[in-house]
Coordinates of C-alpha atoms in Angstrom, one line a residue:
M187 CA -27.8 12.8 -18.6
G188 CA -25.6 10.1 -20.0
L189 CA -22.6 8.5 -18.6
N190 CA -19.8 7.9 -21.3
P191 CA -20.0 4.1 -21.9
P192 CA -17.6 2.4 -20.1
P193 CA -14.8 0.7 -22.4
A194 CA -13.6 -2.8 -22.3
E195 CA -10.2 -1.5 -21.0
P196 CA -9.8 -0.4 -17.4
L197 CA -11.0 3.4 -16.7
I198 CA -7.6 4.0 -15.3
Q199 CA -4.5 2.0 -16.2
I200 CA -1.1 3.2 -14.6
E201 CA 2.1 1.4 -15.4
H202 CA 5.6 1.7 -14.1
L203 CA 4.9 5.5 -12.8
S204 CA 7.6 7.4 -11.3
K205 CA 8.1 11.0 -10.3
R206 CA 11.2 12.8 -9.1
F207 CA 11.6 16.1 -7.7
G208 CA 15.3 16.6 -8.2
V209 CA 17.1 13.8 -6.2
N210 CA 13.9 12.9 -4.4
A211 CA 11.7 10.1 -5.6
A212 CA 8.0 11.0 -4.8
L213 CA 6.9 7.8 -6.8
Q214 CA 8.9 4.9 -7.9
D215 CA 7.4 2.2 -10.3
V216 CA 4.0 2.5 -9.3
N217 CA 1.1 0.3 -11.0
L218 CA -2.6 0.9 -10.6
T219 CA -5.7 -0.4 -12.3
L220 CA -9.2 1.1 -11.7
D221 CA -12.1 -0.8 -13.6
A222 CA -15.6 0.3 -14.3
G223 CA -18.2 -0.2 -11.8
S224 CA -15.5 -0.3 -8.9
I225 CA -14.3 1.6 -5.7
H226 CA -10.6 1.6 -5.5
A227 CA -9.0 2.8 -2.2
L228 CA -5.7 4.5 -2.2
L229 CA -3.9 4.2 1.0
G230 CA -0.8 5.4 2.7
Q231 CA 0.6 7.7 5.3
N232 CA 1.3 11.2 4.8
G233 CA 4.3 11.6 2.4
A234 CA 3.5 8.1 0.9
G235 CA 2.9 9.5 -2.6
K236 CA -0.9 9.7 -2.8
S237 CA -1.1 13.2 -3.3
T238 CA 1.7 13.1 -5.9
L239 CA -0.3 10.4 -7.8
I240 CA -3.4 12.5 -7.9
K241 CA -1.7 15.7 -8.9
I242 CA -0.2 13.7 -11.8
L243 CA -3.8 12.6 -12.7
S244 CA -5.2 16.0 -12.6
G245 CA -2.4 17.5 -14.7
L246 CA -0.7 19.6 -12.0
Y247 CA 2.5 17.5 -12.2
S248 CA 4.0 15.7 -15.1
P249 CA 5.4 12.1 -14.5
T250 CA 9.1 11.4 -14.8
S251 CA 8.3 8.2 -16.4
G252 CA 5.6 5.7 -17.1
Q253 CA 2.3 5.5 -18.7
I254 CA -1.3 6.4 -17.9
T255 CA -4.3 6.0 -19.9
V256 CA -7.8 7.0 -18.9
A257 CA -10.7 5.2 -20.6
G258 CA -8.3 4.0 -23.2
H259 CA -6.9 7.4 -24.0
A260 CA -3.5 8.9 -22.9
L261 CA -3.3 10.9 -20.0
G262 CA -3.3 14.8 -21.0
T263 CA -5.5 14.2 -24.1
P264 CA -8.9 16.0 -24.3
E265 CA -10.6 12.6 -24.1
A266 CA -8.8 11.6 -20.9
T267 CA -9.4 14.9 -19.4
A268 CA -13.2 14.9 -20.0
N269 CA -13.5 11.4 -18.4
M270 CA -12.2 12.4 -14.9
A271 CA -13.4 14.7 -12.1
F272 CA -11.6 15.4 -8.9
I273 CA -13.3 16.3 -5.4
H274 CA -10.7 17.5 -2.9
Q275 CA -11.2 17.9 0.7
D276 CA -12.0 21.6 0.3
L277 CA -14.6 20.6 -2.3
G278 CA -13.9 23.4 -4.6
L279 CA -17.3 25.0 -4.0
V280 CA -18.2 28.8 -3.8
D281 CA -20.3 29.6 -0.7
T282 CA -21.6 32.8 -2.2
M283 CA -23.0 31.1 -5.2
T284 CA -25.9 29.0 -5.6
I285 CA -25.8 25.1 -6.2
A286 CA -26.8 25.7 -9.8
E287 CA -24.0 28.2 -10.3
N288 CA -21.4 26.1 -8.7
I289 CA -22.4 23.1 -11.0
A290 CA -22.1 25.4 -14.0
L291 CA -18.7 26.6 -12.9
G292 CA -17.7 22.9 -14.0
T293 CA -19.8 22.4 -16.9
G294 CA -20.3 25.9 -18.3
F295 CA -23.2 28.2 -18.3
G296 CA -26.0 27.4 -20.9
R297 CA -26.6 30.3 -23.2
T298 CA -29.6 31.4 -25.3
G299 CA -28.8 34.0 -28.0
G300 CA -25.5 34.9 -26.6
F301 CA -26.8 35.5 -23.0
I302 CA -26.7 33.1 -20.0
S303 CA -30.0 31.0 -19.8
W304 CA -30.6 30.7 -15.9
R305 CA -33.3 28.3 -16.6
Q306 CA -31.2 26.2 -18.5
V307 CA -28.5 26.3 -15.7
R308 CA -31.2 25.5 -13.1
D309 CA -32.5 22.6 -15.1
N310 CA -29.0 21.3 -15.6
A311 CA -28.3 21.3 -11.9
A312 CA -31.6 19.8 -11.1
E313 CA -30.8 16.9 -13.5
A314 CA -27.4 16.5 -11.8
L315 CA -28.9 16.6 -8.2
Q316 CA -31.7 14.0 -9.2
T317 CA -28.8 11.2 -8.9
V318 CA -27.2 12.1 -5.7
A319 CA -29.2 14.8 -3.8
S320 CA -32.7 15.2 -5.1
H321 CA -33.7 16.9 -1.7
L322 CA -31.7 19.8 -2.6
E323 CA -33.1 22.8 -4.5
P324 CA -30.6 24.5 -7.4
D325 CA -31.4 28.0 -6.2
R326 CA -30.1 27.3 -2.7
Y327 CA -27.0 29.1 -1.7
V328 CA -23.9 26.7 -0.9
S329 CA -23.5 28.6 2.4
E330 CA -26.5 27.3 3.8
L331 CA -25.7 23.6 3.2
S332 CA -24.2 21.2 5.9
R333 CA -21.0 19.6 5.0
A334 CA -22.5 16.3 3.8
D335 CA -24.7 18.3 1.4
K336 CA -21.8 20.3 0.2
S337 CA -19.9 17.0 -0.5
L338 CA -23.2 15.8 -2.4
V339 CA -23.1 18.9 -4.5
A340 CA -19.5 18.4 -5.5
I341 CA -20.4 14.9 -6.7
A342 CA -23.2 16.2 -8.6
R343 CA -21.1 18.6 -10.4
A344 CA -18.6 15.7 -11.4
L345 CA -21.5 13.9 -12.7
A346 CA -22.9 16.8 -14.7
S347 CA -19.6 16.8 -16.6
N348 CA -20.2 13.1 -17.6
A349 CA -17.0 12.0 -16.0
S350 CA -16.7 8.2 -15.8
V351 CA -13.9 8.4 -13.3
I352 CA -14.2 10.4 -9.9
V353 CA -11.2 10.7 -7.6
L354 CA -12.3 11.4 -4.0
D355 CA -9.6 12.6 -1.7
E356 CA -10.6 12.2 2.0
P357 CA -14.2 13.1 1.3
T358 CA -15.2 12.2 4.9
A359 CA -12.5 13.7 6.9
S360 CA -14.9 16.4 8.2
L361 CA -18.3 14.4 8.4
P362 CA -19.8 12.4 11.4
A363 CA -20.6 8.9 11.0
A364 CA -24.3 9.2 9.8
D365 CA -23.4 11.8 7.2
S366 CA -20.6 9.5 5.9
R367 CA -23.2 6.7 5.6
R368 CA -25.1 9.1 3.3
L369 CA -22.1 9.6 1.2
F370 CA -21.2 5.8 1.0
D371 CA -24.9 5.2 -0.4
V372 CA -24.2 7.6 -3.0
L373 CA -21.0 6.1 -3.9
E374 CA -22.4 2.7 -4.0
K375 CA -25.0 4.0 -6.4
L376 CA -22.5 5.4 -8.5
R377 CA -20.5 2.1 -8.7
S378 CA -23.7 0.4 -9.8
Q379 CA -24.1 2.6 -12.7
G380 CA -20.7 1.9 -13.9
H381 CA -18.4 4.6 -12.5
G382 CA -15.0 4.0 -11.4
L383 CA -14.1 5.7 -8.0
L384 CA -10.5 6.2 -6.8
Y385 CA -11.0 6.7 -2.9
V386 CA -8.3 8.2 -0.8
S387 CA -8.8 7.8 2.9
H388 CA -6.9 7.0 6.1
R389 CA -10.0 5.4 7.8
L390 CA -9.6 1.7 7.4
D391 CA -13.4 0.9 8.5
E392 CA -14.5 3.0 5.5
V393 CA -12.2 1.2 3.1
F394 CA -13.6 -2.2 4.3
A395 CA -17.0 -0.9 4.2
I396 CA -17.3 0.3 0.4
S397 CA -13.9 -0.6 -1.4
D398 CA -13.5 -3.5 -3.9
T399 CA -9.8 -3.1 -4.5
V400 CA -7.1 -1.5 -2.5
T401 CA -3.6 0.0 -3.4
V402 CA -1.0 0.9 -0.7
L403 CA 1.7 3.2 -1.1
R404 CA 4.9 3.6 1.3
D405 CA 7.5 6.1 0.6
G406 CA 6.5 6.3 -2.8
R407 CA 6.8 2.6 -3.5
L408 CA 4.0 0.2 -4.4
I409 CA 3.4 -2.2 -1.5
H410 CA 0.2 -4.0 -2.4
S411 CA -2.5 -3.8 -5.0
G412 CA -5.3 -6.2 -5.2
P413 CA -8.9 -7.1 -3.9
I414 CA -9.8 -5.8 -0.3
A415 CA -11.1 -9.3 0.4
Q416 CA -7.8 -10.7 0.5
K417 CA -6.6 -8.4 3.3
T418 CA -7.2 -8.1 7.0
P419 CA -7.1 -4.6 8.7
R420 CA -4.1 -5.6 10.5
E421 CA -2.3 -6.6 7.3
L422 CA -3.2 -3.4 5.8
V423 CA -1.8 -1.4 8.7
V424 CA 1.5 -3.3 8.4
D425 CA 1.5 -2.4 4.7
I426 CA 0.8 1.1 5.6
V427 CA 3.4 1.7 8.2
G428 CA 6.0 -1.1 7.4
H429 CA 5.9 -2.8 11.0
K430 CA 3.5 -4.6 12.9
P431 CA 1.2 -2.4 15.2
L432 CA 2.5 -1.8 18.4
S433 CA 0.7 -3.2 21.6
Y434 CA -0.5 -0.6 24.0
T435 CA -1.0 -1.0 27.8
S436 CA -2.4 1.2 30.5
S437 CA 0.2 3.6 32.0
S438 CA 1.3 2.4 35.4
G439 CA 2.6 6.1 36.1
V440 CA -1.0 7.5 36.6
Q441 CA -1.4 8.8 40.0
Q442 CA -5.3 8.4 40.6
D443 CA -5.3 10.0 43.8
T444 CA -3.8 13.0 42.7
R445 CA -5.9 15.6 40.4
R446 CA -3.7 18.2 39.0
L447 CA -6.8 19.6 36.8
E448 CA -10.3 19.3 37.5
V449 CA -13.0 20.7 34.8
L450 CA -16.5 20.8 36.1
E451 CA -19.6 21.4 33.6
L452 CA -17.2 24.1 31.6
A453 CA -18.9 25.7 28.8
T454 CA -18.3 28.6 26.3
A455 CA -20.8 30.4 23.8
Q456 CA -19.8 27.7 21.1
T457 CA -19.5 24.5 23.5
R458 CA -21.8 22.6 25.8
P459 CA -21.1 21.8 29.5
V460 CA -17.8 19.5 29.6
S461 CA -16.4 17.7 32.8
F462 CA -13.0 15.8 33.0
S463 CA -10.1 15.4 35.3
V464 CA -6.3 15.0 34.6
H465 CA -4.3 13.2 37.2
A466 CA -0.5 13.4 37.9
G467 CA 1.3 11.4 35.5
E468 CA -1.4 11.4 32.8
V469 CA -1.9 12.4 29.3
V470 CA -5.4 13.2 28.4
G471 CA -6.2 13.7 24.6
M472 CA -8.9 16.0 23.3
V473 CA -10.2 14.9 19.8
G474 CA -13.1 15.4 17.5
L475 CA -14.2 16.2 13.9
T476 CA -13.8 19.8 12.7
G477 CA -16.2 22.1 14.8
A478 CA -16.7 19.3 17.6
G479 CA -15.8 22.0 20.3
H480 CA -12.3 20.4 21.4
M481 CA -10.3 23.3 19.8
E482 CA -12.8 25.7 21.6
L483 CA -12.5 24.1 24.9
G484 CA -8.6 24.4 24.7
R485 CA -8.8 27.7 23.9
A486 CA -11.0 28.5 26.8
L487 CA -8.6 26.8 29.2
A488 CA -5.8 28.8 27.9
G489 CA -7.9 31.9 28.4
A490 CA -8.4 32.7 24.5
R491 CA -12.0 32.1 24.9
R492 CA -14.6 33.4 27.6
I493 CA -16.2 30.7 29.9
T494 CA -19.7 31.4 30.3
S495 CA -20.3 28.6 33.0
G496 CA -18.6 26.0 34.9
T497 CA -15.4 25.8 37.2
V498 CA -11.8 25.0 36.6
K499 CA -9.4 23.6 39.6
L500 CA -5.7 23.6 39.1
D501 CA -4.0 21.8 42.0
S502 CA -7.2 22.0 44.0
E503 CA -7.3 25.8 43.7
D504 CA -9.6 27.9 41.4
Y505 CA -8.1 28.7 38.1
K506 CA -9.2 31.5 36.2
P507 CA -7.8 31.3 32.7
A508 CA -8.7 34.7 31.4
R509 CA -7.0 36.4 34.4
R510 CA -3.7 34.4 34.1
L511 CA -3.4 35.1 30.5
M512 CA -3.6 38.8 31.2
R513 CA -0.7 38.6 33.8
W514 CA 1.3 36.6 31.3
T515 CA 0.5 39.2 28.6
R516 CA 1.6 42.1 31.0
A517 CA 4.6 40.3 32.0

């Protein structure tokens, strides 16, 4: 399956782009260039304008002013639309359909004599998968796949459309490190084939690992755009937030000799045993990727999940979350 030959001009050229919603300016005089065979990171805090820019590229929003071309064609023309594919955080896949059917949703179902040719649908999917996920069978249901493999299917669907530009909106948000590395290998392969990738992320380690260029937006304005090699992580943080990172020191208010909460080998049906303590004057954060179990643990401590093993002590006394929740409910 052929890739549209990369033109001499940039794959995406954005010049003086602005977008207003009433009196509010979501984007102000933004410029961005995406070249063939490159990965261009788009960074900024929530509300910086990244989503607005992507929605303009996808046709969901119309710009207030400015010009955008895609592979030399004005945004909104059939040629520009055919050259772009978008992979959002939810991936846009249908779990109850096969990989082949999901790919066909983006490219169309092959037909013979007016009827769908399922052989052609499977063959087209197998060809698209060959580039990024040859280990997957077209007849597998998407519901059976890991999050990483679902991401690869979404990329395969983009390739099947012969798009030269792929926009990825935080594709690793729910991926562990090992699966993220697999995805990066695929993105690097696409770059070597001449694709242009616009990569939205909040993870600076990823940006420095795979990006060639970076654009930073803040409050709808262009703060920086240029080669990633010209920036350090600290400089990018300053560009993103608008001030130097704060220095953090250990809290002096923690009373190590006073345990307010003690959790010993606590487990639920969905989590493995976990132990930790919270001392007086201390704030303990529970973090993890989607499905890691931190939310489940919090629900168990609140009494919304049954504890299958382990003990909890509150101020040195046995604590039964479920019973306490029942008392609160009755009250």
